[in-house]
Amino acid sequence: MGKRSTRPAEPILHVDLDAFYAAVEVLKDPSLHGKPVLVGGTGNRGVVASASYEARAQGVASAMPMVRARRLCPQAVVLPPDFEAYRAHSNRFREVLLSYTPVVEPIALDEAFLDVGGAALLFGEPVAIGARIRRDVRAELGITCSVGVAPTKFVAKLASEAAKPDGLVHVPVGEVPGFLARLPVRALWGAGERTAETLDRLGVRTVGELAAVSPAILERVLGEAAARTLSELAHGIDPRDVVPYEAPKSISHEETFEADQSEEETILREVLALSRRVAARLREDGYRARTVVLKVRLANFSTLTRSRTLPAPTDLAADVYRVAEALYRGLPGTRRRIRLVGVQATGLVSAGAEQLALYRGERWGEVERAVDRIEQRFGRDAALPAALLARRPRHGPGAPRA
Amino acid sequence: MKFRCDRDDLSEALQTVQRGVSNRPGIPALTGVLMEAEEGGTLTLTTTDLEVSARLSLAVTPQEAGLALVPARLLADMVKSLASAPVDFESDQGQARIRCGAYEGTVRLLPAEDFPALQPPGGTRVVVDAPRFAEAVGQVARAASKDEARPILTGVLVEVSREGITLVATDSYRLAVREITATAEGEAKAIVPERALSEAGRGAAGEEKGQVEMFVDQSQVTFRVGRLTMTSRLIEGEFPNYRQLLPEGYESRLEASRQGLLEAVRRVGLMARDSAPVRMSFNALGVRLTSSSPDLGEAVETVEARYEGEDLTVAFNPGYLADGLQAAVGETVHLEVRDGLKPGIVRGEGREFTYLVMPVRLPAPVS
């Protein structure tokens, strides 16, 4: 069989989960089903991060001050965000997308671009793939999503917006000008408040009207670069490719001592502090590490690194520290004078699936995650292992005086 | 020292005493095998790395009693490569001469006075059937941890009571427990390095009708099986309380052909990489195994089997599960499951072996 070009005319998909945070809250507590749900800052100055469609029906929108949202929708259930749950669902969402193509560019926890141009032979036309993704997402996550299918990224994004909620909109190449023409200028990326006002003064309010303006005039009012970008977008031209997300290769933190250190207790305390920061980053970014690397720079600037691979990937400071400490103790010689220590986690795997442990690891994980939440609320180092208390300068009542 | 012996006997003996012992350099004398010939015709070979030591006796044709400390690796490689003919060994103060057929080699000796004296066995004495011991070690040792950062878990717990012995190993993701009837003089508890126990098990596997004699005290354990004596330092510390980890048993049980299920787990598991699991969906017809990796592909296989219980999906690391299925001897295997968060229980045909394997938690609960 000869090679043939099978790249479809509209290979770009934009997939967007519907009212994502609110939808996850409904999954967590099914009694919320059918009720208006608002997720966001619950205080007086909070804003709405996500609103269920029941709440939107009453005029609530994302980014609206919570106070106003409550006024519009007094019966709404208002919840603080639970990013751990959102991230878990987001990982599952990404798994679904990756089962169709490796060319997935995530933009947020709840949306991503896909280029399915190469997947047509396996899974069919882009529209069929979009439909399958919608079905899979619903089955795997229990959440609905909307899909835009178009020749370019930006049209695909506008199409998924038009499809909301729980729909699919396909914009064939030939219909791009017509699809765009009706939209307000503000729908274009890069067209902010100021640009929209400037164009409004020219009587240009829709994308269709913008496309009709001569390039010379646009350049005069917007400047060369902005004029070109907007004009291209208005004609449906968007040269940007879907760039698959590349996982970071490692996460590391290091610390230089104010004065060279030789006291083991002090050095290991710093290693513990660094292990905590590395592990917190792993959890925040949704990774687990297979390998821990300890880096030590001696007073004479020579650098030693030692690494060890764990039997199962981890995102816990207790595990990272245990290995880093063993590596430190395994260094040759004694009475080293140390200038800098660093802890690195490599061999990162997505935290999607987690091997559970029979004991300890599980409960310890809960402790560290609880500390994450405390730090989110009260700031870094709001809760510490006792060993690190000595490292922290003591202030406040009851602190011993120097 | 001077003797003549069979090449195969000597070669096998040298291999055996070298296995349980690590080849760490550090102290030169520890790289040697101590050879002691008695008037009566018994040659005793001893090796040690200070953690584990192995001693084995074999019959030789004696000519002159004496002893020599010979570089172990070199001698073993040399004897292994010799032709099948009688080996003549002769040593003086500084070197050993080995002759076999047309070959003649001399090896410089290590200072025998640097070789440490071994502690004689002591403590609680236990006697157990050798083939059963070998089988039990094979079932349990694989669950021990390879992670040196958690030394206790790199060992196997040996619990001795009047009724018998219990071997337990866990790397915290799975746990293997095997009970064996044995004759014991008392009670004892020891964490034995997996390496030493596996070597003792290997020695026992060769003794079809024999027995293993075990001595456990505070700091060391000794195994005597056939002509081999293996002594190991114990790992200090508190082994996890495994009894409280063992569930009573669940209501959802699969009964399947052990070989069939094992092969399916391995086949489907080929697509599971890193922490990617094999998903097992249990229903009245048996179990359906699936796995997928975005960049590799996917696999599915259904194993027909008897299943009692509600429809359930649990994900496991295929390697851990396969280890348990392989360890459970017999035609039929039982797998009990509860939910995606509780350990699966693997049992063979009897009750003497139990293997727990923790599931892999999938990213988000499917509602």
mmCIF file with all atom_site columns, N, CA and C in Angstrom, chain A residues 260-300:
data_model
loop_
_atom_site.group_PDB
_atom_site.id
_atom_site.type_symbol
_atom_site.label_atom_id
_atom_site.label_alt_id
_atom_site.label_comp_id
_atom_site.label_asym_id
_atom_site.label_entity_id
_atom_site.label_seq_id
_atom_site.pdbx_PDB_ins_code
_atom_site.Cartn_x
_atom_site.Cartn_y
_atom_site.Cartn_z
_atom_site.occupancy
_atom_site.B_iso_or_equiv
_atom_site.pdbx_formal_charge
_atom_site.auth_seq_id
_atom_site.auth_comp_id
_atom_site.auth_asym_id
_atom_site.auth_atom_id
_atom_site.pdbx_PDB_model_num
ATOM 1   N N  . ASP A 1 260 ? 31.033 27.999 55.791 1.00 0.00 ? 260 ASP A N  1
ATOM 2   C CA . ASP A 1 260 ? 31.224 26.567 55.552 1.00 0.00 ? 260 ASP A CA 1
ATOM 3   C C  . ASP A 1 260 ? 30.874 25.779 56.809 1.00 0.00 ? 260 ASP A C  1
ATOM 4   N N  . GLN A 1 261 ? 30.183 24.664 56.607 1.00 0.00 ? 261 GLN A N  1
ATOM 5   C CA . GLN A 1 261 ? 29.662 23.896 57.733 1.00 0.00 ? 261 GLN A CA 1
ATOM 6   C C  . GLN A 1 261 ? 30.350 22.552 57.842 1.00 0.00 ? 261 GLN A C  1
ATOM 7   N N  . SER A 1 262 ? 30.614 22.107 59.045 1.00 0.00 ? 262 SER A N  1
ATOM 8   C CA . SER A 1 262 ? 31.123 20.740 59.170 1.00 0.00 ? 262 SER A CA 1
ATOM 9   C C  . SER A 1 262 ? 30.298 19.942 60.167 1.00 0.00 ? 262 SER A C  1
ATOM 10  N N  . GLU A 1 263 ? 29.366 20.601 60.826 1.00 0.00 ? 263 GLU A N  1
ATOM 11  C CA . GLU A 1 263 ? 28.591 19.896 61.843 1.00 0.00 ? 263 GLU A CA 1
ATOM 12  C C  . GLU A 1 263 ? 27.484 19.088 61.168 1.00 0.00 ? 263 GLU A C  1
ATOM 13  N N  . GLU A 1 264 ? 27.542 17.775 61.367 1.00 0.00 ? 264 GLU A N  1
ATOM 14  C CA . GLU A 1 264 ? 26.619 16.878 60.674 1.00 0.00 ? 264 GLU A CA 1
ATOM 15  C C  . GLU A 1 264 ? 25.157 17.231 60.950 1.00 0.00 ? 264 GLU A C  1
ATOM 16  N N  . GLU A 1 265 ? 24.883 17.556 62.204 1.00 0.00 ? 265 GLU A N  1
ATOM 17  C CA . GLU A 1 265 ? 23.492 17.832 62.575 1.00 0.00 ? 265 GLU A CA 1
ATOM 18  C C  . GLU A 1 265 ? 22.933 19.016 61.777 1.00 0.00 ? 265 GLU A C  1
ATOM 19  N N  . THR A 1 266 ? 23.742 20.055 61.658 1.00 0.00 ? 266 THR A N  1
ATOM 20  C CA . THR A 1 266 ? 23.308 21.245 60.925 1.00 0.00 ? 266 THR A CA 1
ATOM 21  C C  . THR A 1 266 ? 23.101 20.928 59.450 1.00 0.00 ? 266 THR A C  1
ATOM 22  N N  . ILE A 1 267 ? 24.043 20.159 58.908 1.00 0.00 ? 267 ILE A N  1
ATOM 23  C CA . ILE A 1 267 ? 23.968 19.845 57.481 1.00 0.00 ? 267 ILE A CA 1
ATOM 24  C C  . ILE A 1 267 ? 22.737 18.985 57.186 1.00 0.00 ? 267 ILE A C  1
ATOM 25  N N  . LEU A 1 268 ? 22.537 17.968 58.030 1.00 0.00 ? 268 LEU A N  1
ATOM 26  C CA . LEU A 1 268 ? 21.388 17.094 57.781 1.00 0.00 ? 268 LEU A CA 1
ATOM 27  C C  . LEU A 1 268 ? 20.071 17.840 57.978 1.00 0.00 ? 268 LEU A C  1
ATOM 28  N N  . ARG A 1 269 ? 20.077 18.807 58.868 1.00 0.00 ? 269 ARG A N  1
ATOM 29  C CA . ARG A 1 269 ? 18.863 19.598 59.070 1.00 0.00 ? 269 ARG A CA 1
ATOM 30  C C  . ARG A 1 269 ? 18.543 20.359 57.790 1.00 0.00 ? 269 ARG A C  1
ATOM 31  N N  . GLU A 1 270 ? 19.582 20.881 57.134 1.00 0.00 ? 270 GLU A N  1
ATOM 32  C CA . GLU A 1 270 ? 19.375 21.589 55.873 1.00 0.00 ? 270 GLU A CA 1
ATOM 33  C C  . GLU A 1 270 ? 18.897 20.608 54.798 1.00 0.00 ? 270 GLU A C  1
ATOM 34  N N  . VAL A 1 271 ? 19.459 19.404 54.819 1.00 0.00 ? 271 VAL A N  1
ATOM 35  C CA . VAL A 1 271 ? 19.038 18.382 53.854 1.00 0.00 ? 271 VAL A CA 1
ATOM 36  C C  . VAL A 1 271 ? 17.553 18.068 54.060 1.00 0.00 ? 271 VAL A C  1
ATOM 37  N N  . LEU A 1 272 ? 17.130 18.035 55.305 1.00 0.00 ? 272 LEU A N  1
ATOM 38  C CA . LEU A 1 272 ? 15.712 17.794 55.601 1.00 0.00 ? 272 LEU A CA 1
ATOM 39  C C  . LEU A 1 272 ? 14.850 18.935 55.059 1.00 0.00 ? 272 LEU A C  1
ATOM 40  N N  . ALA A 1 273 ? 15.303 20.165 55.292 1.00 0.00 ? 273 ALA A N  1
ATOM 41  C CA . ALA A 1 273 ? 14.534 21.314 54.809 1.00 0.00 ? 273 ALA A CA 1
ATOM 42  C C  . ALA A 1 273 ? 14.422 21.276 53.280 1.00 0.00 ? 273 ALA A C  1
ATOM 43  N N  . LEU A 1 274 ? 15.532 20.935 52.611 1.00 0.00 ? 274 LEU A N  1
ATOM 44  C CA . LEU A 1 274 ? 15.521 20.875 51.149 1.00 0.00 ? 274 LEU A CA 1
ATOM 45  C C  . LEU A 1 274 ? 14.638 19.727 50.659 1.00 0.00 ? 274 LEU A C  1
ATOM 46  N N  . SER A 1 275 ? 14.694 18.593 51.366 1.00 0.00 ? 275 SER A N  1
ATOM 47  C CA . SER A 1 275 ? 13.860 17.451 50.982 1.00 0.00 ? 275 SER A CA 1
ATOM 48  C C  . SER A 1 275 ? 12.389 17.828 51.043 1.00 0.00 ? 275 SER A C  1
ATOM 49  N N  . ARG A 1 276 ? 12.041 18.614 52.071 1.00 0.00 ? 276 ARG A N  1
ATOM 50  C CA . ARG A 1 276 ? 10.637 19.027 52.201 1.00 0.00 ? 276 ARG A CA 1
ATOM 51  C C  . ARG A 1 276 ? 10.231 19.910 51.029 1.00 0.00 ? 276 ARG A C  1
ATOM 52  N N  . ARG A 1 277 ? 11.137 20.809 50.642 1.00 0.00 ? 277 ARG A N  1
ATOM 53  C CA . ARG A 1 277 ? 10.774 21.715 49.543 1.00 0.00 ? 277 ARG A CA 1
ATOM 54  C C  . ARG A 1 277 ? 10.645 20.946 48.238 1.00 0.00 ? 277 ARG A C  1
ATOM 55  N N  . VAL A 1 278 ? 11.572 20.008 48.010 1.00 0.00 ? 278 VAL A N  1
ATOM 56  C CA . VAL A 1 278 ? 11.515 19.203 46.782 1.00 0.00 ? 278 VAL A CA 1
ATOM 57  C C  . VAL A 1 278 ? 10.217 18.396 46.750 1.00 0.00 ? 278 VAL A C  1
ATOM 58  N N  . ALA A 1 279 ? 9.889  17.768 47.883 1.00 0.00 ? 279 ALA A N  1
ATOM 59  C CA . ALA A 1 279 ? 8.696  16.923 47.910 1.00 0.00 ? 279 ALA A CA 1
ATOM 60  C C  . ALA A 1 279 ? 7.428  17.758 47.731 1.00 0.00 ? 279 ALA A C  1
ATOM 61  N N  . ALA A 1 280 ? 7.426  18.943 48.335 1.00 0.00 ? 280 ALA A N  1
ATOM 62  C CA . ALA A 1 280 ? 6.245  19.803 48.195 1.00 0.00 ? 280 ALA A CA 1
ATOM 63  C C  . ALA A 1 280 ? 6.050  20.200 46.733 1.00 0.00 ? 280 ALA A C  1
ATOM 64  N N  . ARG A 1 281 ? 7.172  20.478 46.054 1.00 0.00 ? 281 ARG A N  1
ATOM 65  C CA . ARG A 1 281 ? 7.081  20.814 44.636 1.00 0.00 ? 281 ARG A CA 1
ATOM 66  C C  . ARG A 1 281 ? 6.574  19.615 43.825 1.00 0.00 ? 281 ARG A C  1
ATOM 67  N N  . LEU A 1 282 ? 7.070  18.424 44.159 1.00 0.00 ? 282 LEU A N  1
ATOM 68  C CA . LEU A 1 282 ? 6.616  17.219 43.456 1.00 0.00 ? 282 LEU A CA 1
ATOM 69  C C  . LEU A 1 282 ? 5.101  17.100 43.576 1.00 0.00 ? 282 LEU A C  1
ATOM 70  N N  . ARG A 1 283 ? 4.606  17.272 44.799 1.00 0.00 ? 283 ARG A N  1
ATOM 71  C CA . ARG A 1 283 ? 3.160  17.125 45.002 1.00 0.00 ? 283 ARG A CA 1
ATOM 72  C C  . ARG A 1 283 ? 2.401  18.219 44.276 1.00 0.00 ? 283 ARG A C  1
ATOM 73  N N  . GLU A 1 284 ? 2.952  19.423 44.328 1.00 0.00 ? 284 GLU A N  1
ATOM 74  C CA . GLU A 1 284 ? 2.263  20.545 43.706 1.00 0.00 ? 284 GLU A CA 1
ATOM 75  C C  . GLU A 1 284 ? 2.151  20.343 42.201 1.00 0.00 ? 284 GLU A C  1
ATOM 76  N N  . ASP A 1 285 ? 3.236  19.844 41.594 1.00 0.00 ? 285 ASP A N  1
ATOM 77  C CA . ASP A 1 285 ? 3.247  19.676 40.147 1.00 0.00 ? 285 ASP A CA 1
ATOM 78  C C  . ASP A 1 285 ? 2.684  18.334 39.696 1.00 0.00 ? 285 ASP A C  1
ATOM 79  N N  . GLY A 1 286 ? 2.308  17.484 40.662 1.00 0.00 ? 286 GLY A N  1
ATOM 80  C CA . GLY A 1 286 ? 1.698  16.212 40.301 1.00 0.00 ? 286 GLY A CA 1
ATOM 81  C C  . GLY A 1 286 ? 2.696  15.175 39.796 1.00 0.00 ? 286 GLY A C  1
ATOM 82  N N  . TYR A 1 287 ? 3.882  15.140 40.406 1.00 0.00 ? 287 TYR A N  1
ATOM 83  C CA . TYR A 1 287 ? 4.860  14.126 40.018 1.00 0.00 ? 287 TYR A CA 1
ATOM 84  C C  . TYR A 1 287 ? 5.280  13.281 41.205 1.00 0.00 ? 287 TYR A C  1
ATOM 85  N N  . ARG A 1 288 ? 5.863  12.126 40.877 1.00 0.00 ? 288 ARG A N  1
ATOM 86  C CA . ARG A 1 288 ? 6.601  11.346 41.846 1.00 0.00 ? 288 ARG A CA 1
ATOM 87  C C  . ARG A 1 288 ? 7.980  11.094 41.261 1.00 0.00 ? 288 ARG A C  1
ATOM 88  N N  . ALA A 1 289 ? 8.964  10.966 42.135 1.00 0.00 ? 289 ALA A N  1
ATOM 89  C CA . ALA A 1 289 ? 10.335 10.784 41.663 1.00 0.00 ? 289 ALA A CA 1
ATOM 90  C C  . ALA A 1 289 ? 10.802 9.373  41.948 1.00 0.00 ? 289 ALA A C  1
ATOM 91  N N  . ARG A 1 290 ? 11.552 8.825  40.974 1.00 0.00 ? 290 ARG A N  1
ATOM 92  C CA . ARG A 1 290 ? 12.132 7.494  41.164 1.00 0.00 ? 290 ARG A CA 1
ATOM 93  C C  . ARG A 1 290 ? 13.490 7.590  41.852 1.00 0.00 ? 290 ARG A C  1
ATOM 94  N N  . THR A 1 291 ? 14.194 8.695  41.580 1.00 0.00 ? 291 THR A N  1
ATOM 95  C CA . THR A 1 291 ? 15.587 8.768  42.011 1.00 0.00 ? 291 THR A CA 1
ATOM 96  C C  . THR A 1 291 ? 15.834 10.045 42.808 1.00 0.00 ? 291 THR A C  1
ATOM 97  N N  . VAL A 1 292 ? 16.621 9.913  43.873 1.00 0.00 ? 292 VAL A N  1
ATOM 98  C CA . VAL A 1 292 ? 17.005 11.064 44.685 1.00 0.00 ? 292 VAL A CA 1
ATOM 99  C C  . VAL A 1 292 ? 18.506 11.284 44.514 1.00 0.00 ? 292 VAL A C  1
ATOM 100 N N  . VAL A 1 293 ? 18.880 12.546 44.275 1.00 0.00 ? 293 VAL A N  1
ATOM 101 C CA . VAL A 1 293 ? 20.288 12.889 44.101 1.00 0.00 ? 293 VAL A CA 1
ATOM 102 C C  . VAL A 1 293 ? 20.685 13.852 45.210 1.00 0.00 ? 293 VAL A C  1
ATOM 103 N N  . LEU A 1 294 ? 21.798 13.588 45.848 1.00 0.00 ? 294 LEU A N  1
ATOM 104 C CA . LEU A 1 294 ? 22.343 14.508 46.844 1.00 0.00 ? 294 LEU A CA 1
ATOM 105 C C  . LEU A 1 294 ? 23.576 15.163 46.248 1.00 0.00 ? 294 LEU A C  1
ATOM 106 N N  . LYS A 1 295 ? 23.627 16.494 46.383 1.00 0.00 ? 295 LYS A N  1
ATOM 107 C CA . LYS A 1 295 ? 24.786 17.226 45.863 1.00 0.00 ? 295 LYS A CA 1
ATOM 108 C C  . LYS A 1 295 ? 25.437 17.937 47.033 1.00 0.00 ? 295 LYS A C  1
ATOM 109 N N  . VAL A 1 296 ? 26.733 17.817 47.111 1.00 0.00 ? 296 VAL A N  1
ATOM 110 C CA . VAL A 1 296 ? 27.473 18.464 48.197 1.00 0.00 ? 296 VAL A CA 1
ATOM 111 C C  . VAL A 1 296 ? 28.662 19.187 47.589 1.00 0.00 ? 296 VAL A C  1
ATOM 112 N N  . ARG A 1 297 ? 28.770 20.487 47.866 1.00 0.00 ? 297 ARG A N  1
ATOM 113 C CA . ARG A 1 297 ? 29.961 21.209 47.407 1.00 0.00 ? 297 ARG A CA 1
ATOM 114 C C  . ARG A 1 297 ? 30.823 21.494 48.619 1.00 0.00 ? 297 ARG A C  1
ATOM 115 N N  . LEU A 1 298 ? 32.080 21.063 48.528 1.00 0.00 ? 298 LEU A N  1
ATOM 116 C CA . LEU A 1 298 ? 32.980 21.216 49.661 1.00 0.00 ? 298 LEU A CA 1
ATOM 117 C C  . LEU A 1 298 ? 33.576 22.623 49.676 1.00 0.00 ? 298 LEU A C  1
ATOM 118 N N  . ALA A 1 299 ? 34.226 22.929 50.780 1.00 0.00 ? 299 ALA A N  1
ATOM 119 C CA . ALA A 1 299 ? 34.817 24.260 50.940 1.00 0.00 ? 299 ALA A CA 1
ATOM 120 C C  . ALA A 1 299 ? 35.808 24.560 49.818 1.00 0.00 ? 299 ALA A C  1
ATOM 121 N N  . ASN A 1 300 ? 36.454 23.509 49.282 1.00 0.00 ? 300 ASN A N  1
ATOM 122 C CA . ASN A 1 300 ? 37.430 23.738 48.204 1.00 0.00 ? 300 ASN A CA 1
ATOM 123 C C  . ASN A 1 300 ? 36.763 23.746 46.823 1.00 0.00 ? 300 ASN A C  1
#
